[in-house]
Short mmCIF file of C-alpha atoms in Angstrom, two decimals:
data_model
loop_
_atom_site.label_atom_id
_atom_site.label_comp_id
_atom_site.label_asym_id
_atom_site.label_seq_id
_atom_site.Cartn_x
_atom_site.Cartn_y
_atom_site.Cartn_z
CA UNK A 1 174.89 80.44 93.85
CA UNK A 2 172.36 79.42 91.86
CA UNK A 3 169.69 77.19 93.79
CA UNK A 4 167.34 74.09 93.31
CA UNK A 5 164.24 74.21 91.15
CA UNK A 6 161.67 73.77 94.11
CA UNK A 7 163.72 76.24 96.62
CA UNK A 8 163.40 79.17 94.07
CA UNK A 9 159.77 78.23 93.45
CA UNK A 10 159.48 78.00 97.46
CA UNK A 11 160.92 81.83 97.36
CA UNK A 12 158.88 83.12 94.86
CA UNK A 13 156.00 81.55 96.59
CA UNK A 14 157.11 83.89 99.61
CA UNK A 15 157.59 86.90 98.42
CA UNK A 16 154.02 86.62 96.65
CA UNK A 17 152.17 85.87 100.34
CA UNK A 18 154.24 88.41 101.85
CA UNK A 19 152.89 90.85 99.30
CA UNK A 20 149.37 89.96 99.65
CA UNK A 21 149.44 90.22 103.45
CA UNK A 22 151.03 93.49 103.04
CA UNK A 23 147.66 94.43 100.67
CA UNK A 24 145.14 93.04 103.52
CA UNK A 25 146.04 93.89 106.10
CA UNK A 26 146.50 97.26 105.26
CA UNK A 27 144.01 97.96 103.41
CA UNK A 28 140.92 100.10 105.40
CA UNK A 29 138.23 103.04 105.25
CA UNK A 30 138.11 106.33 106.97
CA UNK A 31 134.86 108.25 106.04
CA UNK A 32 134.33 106.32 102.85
CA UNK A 33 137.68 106.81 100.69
CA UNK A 34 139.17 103.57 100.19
CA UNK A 35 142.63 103.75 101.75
CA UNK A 36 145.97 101.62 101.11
CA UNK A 37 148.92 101.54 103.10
CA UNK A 38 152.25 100.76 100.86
CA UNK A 39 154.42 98.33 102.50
CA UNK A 40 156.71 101.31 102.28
CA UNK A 41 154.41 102.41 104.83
CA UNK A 42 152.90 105.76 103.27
CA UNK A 43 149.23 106.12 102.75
CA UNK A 44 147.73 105.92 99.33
CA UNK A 45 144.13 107.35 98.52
CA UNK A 46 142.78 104.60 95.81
CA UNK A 47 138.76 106.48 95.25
CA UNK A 48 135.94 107.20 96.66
CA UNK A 49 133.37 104.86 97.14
CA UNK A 50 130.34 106.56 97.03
CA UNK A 51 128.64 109.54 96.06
CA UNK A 52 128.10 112.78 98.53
CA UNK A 53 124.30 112.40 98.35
CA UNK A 54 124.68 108.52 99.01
CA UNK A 55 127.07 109.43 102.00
CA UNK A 56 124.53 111.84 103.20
CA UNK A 57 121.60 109.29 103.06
CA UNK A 58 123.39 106.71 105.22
CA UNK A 59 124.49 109.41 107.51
CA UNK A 60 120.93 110.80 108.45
CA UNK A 61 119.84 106.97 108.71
CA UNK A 62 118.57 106.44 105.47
CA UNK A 63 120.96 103.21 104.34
CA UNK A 64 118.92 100.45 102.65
CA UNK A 65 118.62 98.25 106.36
CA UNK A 66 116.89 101.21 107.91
CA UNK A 67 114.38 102.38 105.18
CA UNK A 68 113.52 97.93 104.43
CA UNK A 69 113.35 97.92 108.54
CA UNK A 70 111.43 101.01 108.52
CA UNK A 71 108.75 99.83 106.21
CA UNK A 72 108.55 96.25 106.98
CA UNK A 73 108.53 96.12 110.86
CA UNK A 74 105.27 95.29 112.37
CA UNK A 75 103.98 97.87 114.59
CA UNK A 76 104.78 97.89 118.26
CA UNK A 77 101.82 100.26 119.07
CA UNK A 78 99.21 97.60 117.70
CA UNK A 79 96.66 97.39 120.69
CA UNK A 80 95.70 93.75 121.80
CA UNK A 81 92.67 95.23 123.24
CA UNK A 82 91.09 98.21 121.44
CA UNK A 83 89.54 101.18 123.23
CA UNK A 84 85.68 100.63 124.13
CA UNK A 85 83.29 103.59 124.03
CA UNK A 86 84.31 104.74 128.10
CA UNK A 87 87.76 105.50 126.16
CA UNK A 88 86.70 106.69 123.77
CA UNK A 89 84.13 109.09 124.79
CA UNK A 90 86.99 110.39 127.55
CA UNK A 91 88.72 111.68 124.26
CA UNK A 92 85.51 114.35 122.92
CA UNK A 93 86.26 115.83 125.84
CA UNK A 94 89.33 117.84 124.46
CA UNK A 95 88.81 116.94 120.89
CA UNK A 96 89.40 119.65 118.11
CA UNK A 97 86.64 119.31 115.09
CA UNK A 98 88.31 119.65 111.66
CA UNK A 99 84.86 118.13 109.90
CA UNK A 100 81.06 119.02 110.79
CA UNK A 101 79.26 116.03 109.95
CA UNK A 102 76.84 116.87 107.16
CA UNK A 103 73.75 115.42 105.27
CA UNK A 104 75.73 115.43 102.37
CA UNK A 105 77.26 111.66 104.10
CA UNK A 106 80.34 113.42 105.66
CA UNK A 107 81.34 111.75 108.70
CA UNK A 108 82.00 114.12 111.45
CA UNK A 109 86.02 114.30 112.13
CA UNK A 110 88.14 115.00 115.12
CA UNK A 111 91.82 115.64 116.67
CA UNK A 112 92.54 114.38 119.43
CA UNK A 113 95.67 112.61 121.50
CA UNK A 114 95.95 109.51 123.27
CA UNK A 115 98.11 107.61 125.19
CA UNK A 116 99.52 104.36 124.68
CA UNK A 117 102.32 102.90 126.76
CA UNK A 118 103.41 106.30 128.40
CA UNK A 119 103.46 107.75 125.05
CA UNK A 120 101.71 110.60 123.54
CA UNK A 121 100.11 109.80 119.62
CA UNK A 122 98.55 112.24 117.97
CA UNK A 123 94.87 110.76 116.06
CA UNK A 124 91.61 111.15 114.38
CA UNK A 125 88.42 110.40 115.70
CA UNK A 126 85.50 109.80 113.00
CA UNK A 127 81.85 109.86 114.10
CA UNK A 128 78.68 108.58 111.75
CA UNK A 129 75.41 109.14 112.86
CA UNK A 130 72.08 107.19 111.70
CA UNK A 131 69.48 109.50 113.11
CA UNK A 132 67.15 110.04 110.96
CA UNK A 133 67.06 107.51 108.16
CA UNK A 134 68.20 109.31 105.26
CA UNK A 135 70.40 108.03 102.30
CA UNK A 136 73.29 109.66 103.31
CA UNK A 137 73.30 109.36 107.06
CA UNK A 138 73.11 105.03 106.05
CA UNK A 139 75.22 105.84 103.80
CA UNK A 140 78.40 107.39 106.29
CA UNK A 141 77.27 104.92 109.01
CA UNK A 142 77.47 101.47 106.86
CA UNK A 143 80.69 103.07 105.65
CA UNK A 144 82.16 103.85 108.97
CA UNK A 145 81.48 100.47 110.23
CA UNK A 146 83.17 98.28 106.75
CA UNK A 147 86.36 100.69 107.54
CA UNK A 148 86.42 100.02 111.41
CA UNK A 149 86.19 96.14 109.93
CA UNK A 150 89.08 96.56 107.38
CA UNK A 151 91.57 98.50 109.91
CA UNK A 152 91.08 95.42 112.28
CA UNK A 153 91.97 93.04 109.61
CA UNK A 154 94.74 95.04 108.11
CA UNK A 155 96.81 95.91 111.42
CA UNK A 156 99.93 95.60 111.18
CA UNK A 157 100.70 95.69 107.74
CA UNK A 158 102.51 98.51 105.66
CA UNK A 159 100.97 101.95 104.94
CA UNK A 160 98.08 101.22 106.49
CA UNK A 161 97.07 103.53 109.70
CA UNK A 162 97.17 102.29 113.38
CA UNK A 163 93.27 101.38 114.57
CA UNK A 164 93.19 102.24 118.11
CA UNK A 165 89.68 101.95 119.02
CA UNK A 166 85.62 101.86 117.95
CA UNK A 167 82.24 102.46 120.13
CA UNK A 168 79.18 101.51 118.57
CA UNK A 169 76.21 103.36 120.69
CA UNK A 170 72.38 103.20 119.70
CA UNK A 171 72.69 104.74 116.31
CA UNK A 172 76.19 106.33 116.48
CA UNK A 173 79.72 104.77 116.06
CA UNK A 174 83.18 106.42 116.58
CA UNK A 175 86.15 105.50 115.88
CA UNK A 176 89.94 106.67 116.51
CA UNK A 177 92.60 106.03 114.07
CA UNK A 178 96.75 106.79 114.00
CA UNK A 179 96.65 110.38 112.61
CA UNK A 180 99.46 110.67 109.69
CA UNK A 181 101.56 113.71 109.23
CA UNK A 182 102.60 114.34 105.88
CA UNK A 183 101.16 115.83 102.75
CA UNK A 184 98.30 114.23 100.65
CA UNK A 185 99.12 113.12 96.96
CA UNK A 186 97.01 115.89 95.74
CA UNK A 187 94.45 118.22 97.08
CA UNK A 188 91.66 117.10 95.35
CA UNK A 189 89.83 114.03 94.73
CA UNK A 190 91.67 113.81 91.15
CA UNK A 191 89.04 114.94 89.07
CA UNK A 192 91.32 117.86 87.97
CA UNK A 193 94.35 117.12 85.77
CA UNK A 194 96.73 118.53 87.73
CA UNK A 195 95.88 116.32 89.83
CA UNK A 196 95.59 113.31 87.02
CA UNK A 197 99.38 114.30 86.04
CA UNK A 198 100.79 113.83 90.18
CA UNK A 199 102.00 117.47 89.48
CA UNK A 200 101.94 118.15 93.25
CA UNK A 201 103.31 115.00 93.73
CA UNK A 202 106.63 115.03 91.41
CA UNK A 203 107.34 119.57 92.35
CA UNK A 204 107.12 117.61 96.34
CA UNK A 205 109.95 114.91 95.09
CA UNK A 206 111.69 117.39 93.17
CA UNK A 207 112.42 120.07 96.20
CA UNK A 208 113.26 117.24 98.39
CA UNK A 209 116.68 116.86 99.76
CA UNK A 210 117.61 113.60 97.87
CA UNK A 211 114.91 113.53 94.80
CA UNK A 212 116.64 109.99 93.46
CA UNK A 213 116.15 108.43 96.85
CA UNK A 214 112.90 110.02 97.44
CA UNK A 215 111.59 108.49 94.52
CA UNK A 216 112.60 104.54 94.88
CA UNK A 217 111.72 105.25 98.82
CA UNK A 218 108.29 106.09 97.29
CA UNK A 219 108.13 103.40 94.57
CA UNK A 220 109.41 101.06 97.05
CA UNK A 221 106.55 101.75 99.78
CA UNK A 222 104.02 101.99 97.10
CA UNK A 223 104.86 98.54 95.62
CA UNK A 224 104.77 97.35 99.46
CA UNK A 225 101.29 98.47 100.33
CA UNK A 226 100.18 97.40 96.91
CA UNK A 227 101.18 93.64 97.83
CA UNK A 228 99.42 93.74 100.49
CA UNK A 229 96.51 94.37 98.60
CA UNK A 230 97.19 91.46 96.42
CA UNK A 231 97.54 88.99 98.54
CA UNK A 232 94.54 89.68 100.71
CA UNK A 233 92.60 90.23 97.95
CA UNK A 234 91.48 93.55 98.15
CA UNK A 235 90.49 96.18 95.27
CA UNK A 236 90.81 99.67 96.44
CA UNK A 237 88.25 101.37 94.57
CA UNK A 238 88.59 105.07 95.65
CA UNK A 239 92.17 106.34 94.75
CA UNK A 240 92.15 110.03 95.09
CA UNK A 241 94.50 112.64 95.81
CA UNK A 242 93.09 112.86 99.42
CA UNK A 243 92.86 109.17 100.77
CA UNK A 244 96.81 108.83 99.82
CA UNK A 245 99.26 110.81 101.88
CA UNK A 246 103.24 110.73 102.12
CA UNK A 247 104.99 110.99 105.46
CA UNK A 248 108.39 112.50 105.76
CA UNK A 249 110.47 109.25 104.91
CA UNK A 250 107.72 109.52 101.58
CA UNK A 251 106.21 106.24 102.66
CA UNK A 252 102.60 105.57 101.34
CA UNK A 253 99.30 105.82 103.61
CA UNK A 254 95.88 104.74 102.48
CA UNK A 255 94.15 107.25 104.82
CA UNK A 256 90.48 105.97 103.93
CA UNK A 257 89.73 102.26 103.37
CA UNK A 258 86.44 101.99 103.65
CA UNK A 259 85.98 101.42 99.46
CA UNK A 260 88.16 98.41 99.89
CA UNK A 261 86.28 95.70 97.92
CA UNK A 262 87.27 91.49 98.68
CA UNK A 263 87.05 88.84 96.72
CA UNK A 264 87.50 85.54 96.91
CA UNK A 265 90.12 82.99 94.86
CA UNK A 266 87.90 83.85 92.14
CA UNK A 267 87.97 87.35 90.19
CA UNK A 268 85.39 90.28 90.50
CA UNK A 269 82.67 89.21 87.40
CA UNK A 270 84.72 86.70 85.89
CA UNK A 271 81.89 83.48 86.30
CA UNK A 272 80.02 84.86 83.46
CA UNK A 273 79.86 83.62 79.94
CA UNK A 274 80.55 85.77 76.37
CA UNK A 275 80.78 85.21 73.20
CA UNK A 276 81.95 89.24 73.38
CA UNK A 277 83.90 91.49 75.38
CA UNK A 278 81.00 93.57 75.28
CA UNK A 279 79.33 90.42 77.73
CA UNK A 280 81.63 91.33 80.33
CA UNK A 281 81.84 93.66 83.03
CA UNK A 282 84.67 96.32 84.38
CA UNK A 283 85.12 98.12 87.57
CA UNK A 284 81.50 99.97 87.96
CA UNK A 285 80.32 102.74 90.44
CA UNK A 286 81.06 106.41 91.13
CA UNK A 287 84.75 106.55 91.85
CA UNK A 288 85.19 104.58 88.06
CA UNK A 289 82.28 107.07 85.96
CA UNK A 290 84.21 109.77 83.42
CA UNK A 291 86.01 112.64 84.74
CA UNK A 292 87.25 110.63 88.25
CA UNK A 293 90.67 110.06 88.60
CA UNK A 294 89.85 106.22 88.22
CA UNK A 295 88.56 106.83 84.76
CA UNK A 296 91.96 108.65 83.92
CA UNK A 297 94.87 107.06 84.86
CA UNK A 298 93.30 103.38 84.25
CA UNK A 299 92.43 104.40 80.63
CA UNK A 300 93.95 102.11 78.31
CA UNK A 301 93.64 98.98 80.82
CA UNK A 302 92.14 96.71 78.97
CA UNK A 303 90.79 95.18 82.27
CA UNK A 304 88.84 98.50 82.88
CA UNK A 305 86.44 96.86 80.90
CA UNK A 306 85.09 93.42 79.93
CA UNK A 307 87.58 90.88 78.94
CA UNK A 308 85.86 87.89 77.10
CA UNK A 309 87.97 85.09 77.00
CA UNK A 310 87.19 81.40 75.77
CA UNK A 311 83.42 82.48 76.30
CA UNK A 312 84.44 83.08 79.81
CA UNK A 313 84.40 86.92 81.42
CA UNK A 314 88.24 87.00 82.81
CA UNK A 315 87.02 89.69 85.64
CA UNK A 316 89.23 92.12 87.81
CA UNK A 317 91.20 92.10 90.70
CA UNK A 318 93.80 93.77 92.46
CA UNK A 319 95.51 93.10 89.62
CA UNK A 320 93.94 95.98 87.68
CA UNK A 321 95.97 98.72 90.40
CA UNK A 322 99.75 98.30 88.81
CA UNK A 323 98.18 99.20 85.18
CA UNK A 324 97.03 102.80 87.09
CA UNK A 325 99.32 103.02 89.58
CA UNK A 326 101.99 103.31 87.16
CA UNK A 327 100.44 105.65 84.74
CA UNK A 328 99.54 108.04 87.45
CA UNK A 329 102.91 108.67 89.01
CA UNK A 330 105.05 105.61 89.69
CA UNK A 331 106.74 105.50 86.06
CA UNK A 332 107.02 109.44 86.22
CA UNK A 333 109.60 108.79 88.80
CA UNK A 334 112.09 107.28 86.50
CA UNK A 335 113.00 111.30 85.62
CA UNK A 336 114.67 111.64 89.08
CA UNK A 337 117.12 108.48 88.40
CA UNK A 338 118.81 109.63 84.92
CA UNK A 339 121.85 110.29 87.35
CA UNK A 340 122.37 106.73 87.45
CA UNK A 341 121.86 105.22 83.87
CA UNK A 342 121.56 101.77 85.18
CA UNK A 343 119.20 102.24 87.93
CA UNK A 344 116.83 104.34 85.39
CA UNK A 345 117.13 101.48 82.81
CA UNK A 346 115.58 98.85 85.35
CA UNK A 347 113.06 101.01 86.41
CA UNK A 348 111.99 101.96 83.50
CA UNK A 349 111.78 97.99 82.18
CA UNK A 350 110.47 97.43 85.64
CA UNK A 351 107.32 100.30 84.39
CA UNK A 352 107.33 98.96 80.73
CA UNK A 353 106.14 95.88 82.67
CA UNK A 354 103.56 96.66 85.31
CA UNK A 355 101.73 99.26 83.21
CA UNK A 356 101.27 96.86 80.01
CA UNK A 357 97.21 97.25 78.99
CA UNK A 358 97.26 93.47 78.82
CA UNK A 359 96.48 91.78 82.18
CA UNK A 360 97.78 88.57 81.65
CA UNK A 361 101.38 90.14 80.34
CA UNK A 362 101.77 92.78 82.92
CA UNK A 363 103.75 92.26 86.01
CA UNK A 364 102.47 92.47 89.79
CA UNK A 365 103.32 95.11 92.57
CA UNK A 366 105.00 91.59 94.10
CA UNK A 367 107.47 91.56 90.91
CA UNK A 368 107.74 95.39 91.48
CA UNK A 369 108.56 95.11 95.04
CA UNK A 370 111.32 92.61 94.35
CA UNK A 371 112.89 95.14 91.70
CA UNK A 372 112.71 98.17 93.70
CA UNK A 373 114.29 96.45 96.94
CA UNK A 374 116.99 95.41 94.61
CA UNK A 375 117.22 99.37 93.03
CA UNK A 376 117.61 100.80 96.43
CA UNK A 377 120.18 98.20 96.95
CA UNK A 378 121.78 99.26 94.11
CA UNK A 379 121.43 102.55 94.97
CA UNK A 380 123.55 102.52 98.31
CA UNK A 381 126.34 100.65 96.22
CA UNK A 382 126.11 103.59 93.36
CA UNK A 383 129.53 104.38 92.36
#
C-alpha cells in the first residue's frame, strides 16, 4: 500500500530521531577513548582524544583549572597582622645562618620555621645592621627597609613571596619572608653567558617530565608576575639568575625586590625635551652598566636608551621588561612546542610581538598573558 505524502514524510521523520537518540544516548568515555554503542548494541572504539602526556598531566592535577587556580588564587596564609620584633626575635633562637652579614652590604640571612594556623612554613629571615655608618652598612639597611615596604604592598599577588613579619630595633631591622623551594634561573648574577643564554634554565625544562607543559606553565607564570608589574607600575631593575627561582609546578618567584623602582602615570625620564635621542635618558645604574645581564638580554631595545620623540624624551617603564624577558628565555621556549605545530606557531607570533626593539609596536606581558592562557587551553584540547 502505498501511503499519503505527509505520513511517509511523518515516517521518515521517525526513523531519523530514532537514529539520533540511538547516537546520544549512547555515546560516552571510559579513560579518554571516545566510545559508541551501535544500536545493534556492540561497542565501537571511534579515537582517542588526547595524547598520553596530556592524559598524564590531568591525571597528576595538572589540567588547565588547576595550574590558572594554582597561580591566580590569592594566598590564604597572608597575615592580617604581621609578626612584631617579640616574634620575631623568638625565631633566632633556632635559626640556621646560610649568610654572614658582611661590609661588603650583604644582609645577614637565616632559616628558620614558623607557624601559622597550626601549620609548619619553612622561611628566611634577613637582618641589616647600621652600626657604624659606613656606605655599605646604609646601603643593606635602606635596602632592607624599601623591600619590607614592597612585600607589604605586593601581598597577595602572583610570584611574589609571602611577607610574614619585620622588627625595626635601634639600628637593626629583620625581617622573615615565605622561603621558596625550587631552583634559581641561574647560579650567577648573569654576568656569564651561560647564564645570558638561560642554559641552566632550558637543560631544567628539557629533563622535566612534560617539557611542552613545563614551558607554557613557565611562560604562563612569567607573563602573570610580569602584569603585575605593569599595572602597579613597577620596573624591576635587578634581573639576575639568583633573585628568580622556579618551584616545582615551574612557577616564577622574584626572590629579591628591593630594586623595584615606581613611577607614576608618567614614564621614568620622559618630561624632558630633545631635539636628539642622544637628549634622552635609558635605564642607568649598576645592574644596567656592560657585562650585567641587563646590558645583555635588553640589547637591541631601543628603549634601553633615549628615545626622542616630537622633542619630547618618551622614557621607560615596565614596558621595557617583555623586550628582555623574551630574548633571555621566554621565546627559547617555543623549541619544546614543535610537537604541536599550531601551538608553536602562536607562540612564536606571540614572541615576534613582545620582543619587537620598538616600544610603541611591541606587545605587553598583559597581551602575553591572554595568549598563553589560551595556549595552555589549547594544550589540554591537543589532539
Amino acid at each position: 500500500m502505498i501511503l499519503p505524502t505527509p505520513v511517509r514524510k511523518m515516517k521518515k521523520l521517525s526513523v531519523l530521531l530514532t537514529l539520533i537518540a540511538c547516537v546520544v544516548f549512547n555515546f560516552y568515555v571510559i579513560n579518554d577513548l571516545v566510545i559508541s554503542k551501535s544500536c545493534s548494541g556492540k561497542n565501537v572504539t571511534v579515537k582517542r582524544k588526547r595524547s598520553e602526556k596530556v592524559l598524564a598531566a590531568a591525571a597528576a592535577g595538572d589540567g588547565y583549572k588547576s595550574i590558572v587556580r594554582r597561580y591566580n588564587r590569592l594566598d590564604d596564609l597572608i597575615l592580617e597582622d604581621y609578626f612584631g620584633c617579640d616574634e620575631v626575635n623568638k625565631l633566632m633562637g633556632n635559626a640556621r645562618q646560610v649568610v654572614v652579614e658582611n661590609e661588603k652590604g650583604n644582609r645577614g640571612v637565616w632559616f628558620v620555621s614558623v607557624k601559622i594556623a597550626g601549620r609548619n612554613i619553612e622561611a628566611v629571615m634577613k637582618q641589616a645592621n647600621r652600626d657604624s655608618e659606613s656606605r655599605p652598612n646604609i646601603y643593606k639597611y635602606n635596602t632592607a627597609v624599601r623591600e619590607i615596604e614592597i612585600l607589604k604592598k605586593l601581598q597577595g599577588n602572583p610570584g611574589i613571596p609571602k611577607f610574614f613579619g619585620s622588627c625595626m630595633e635601634n639600628s637593626k631591622v629583620s625581617y622573615v619572608v615565605e622561603k621558596i623551594e625550587g631552583n634559581v634561573l641561574c647560579n650567577d648574577n648573569g654576568t656569564t653567558e651561560h647564564c645570558a643564554d638561560a642554559d641552566d634554565l632550558m637543560e631544567l625544562v628539557s629533563k622535566s617530565e612534560n617539557p611542552p607543559l613545563s614551558a607554557l606553565k613557565l611562560a604562563y607564570s612569567t607573563s602573570k608576575i610580569f602584569k603585575v608589574l605593569e599595572n602597579l607600575h613597577y620596573l624591576f631593575e635587578d634581573i639576575s639568575g639568583v633573585n628568580l627561582m622556579l618551584n616545582s609546578q615551574f612557577q616564577l618567584f622574584i626572590v629579591d625586590v628591593d630594586s623595584f623602582v615606581f613611577y607614576n602615570s608618567t614614564r621614568l625620564f620622559s618630561e624632558l625635551s630633545c631635539s636628539t635621542n642622544y637628549d634622552c635618558y635609558g635605564p642607568m645604574g649598576k645592574h644596567w652598566s656592560a657585562g650585567s645581564l641587563n646590558a645583555k638580554i635588553f640589547r637591541g631595545c631601543q628603549d634601553l636608551h633615549g628615545i626622542c620623540e616630537e622633542k619630547r624624551c618618551r622614557g621607560f617603564d615596565a614596558s621595557l621588561h617583555p623586550c628582555g624577558i623574551s630574548n633571555w628565555y621566554l621565546c627559547k621556549l617555543s623549541r619544546f612546542l614543535e610537537s604541536m605545530p599550531k601551538i608553536a606557531m602562536k607562540y612564536r607570533e606571540m614572541c615576534a610581538c613582545i620582543s619587537n626593539p620598538d616600544p610603541n609596536k611591541r606587545c605587553s606581558f598583559s597581551d602575553t598573558l591572554k595568549t598563553t592562557d589560551r595556549l595552555l587551553r589549547e594544550y589540554f584540547h591537543h589532539k
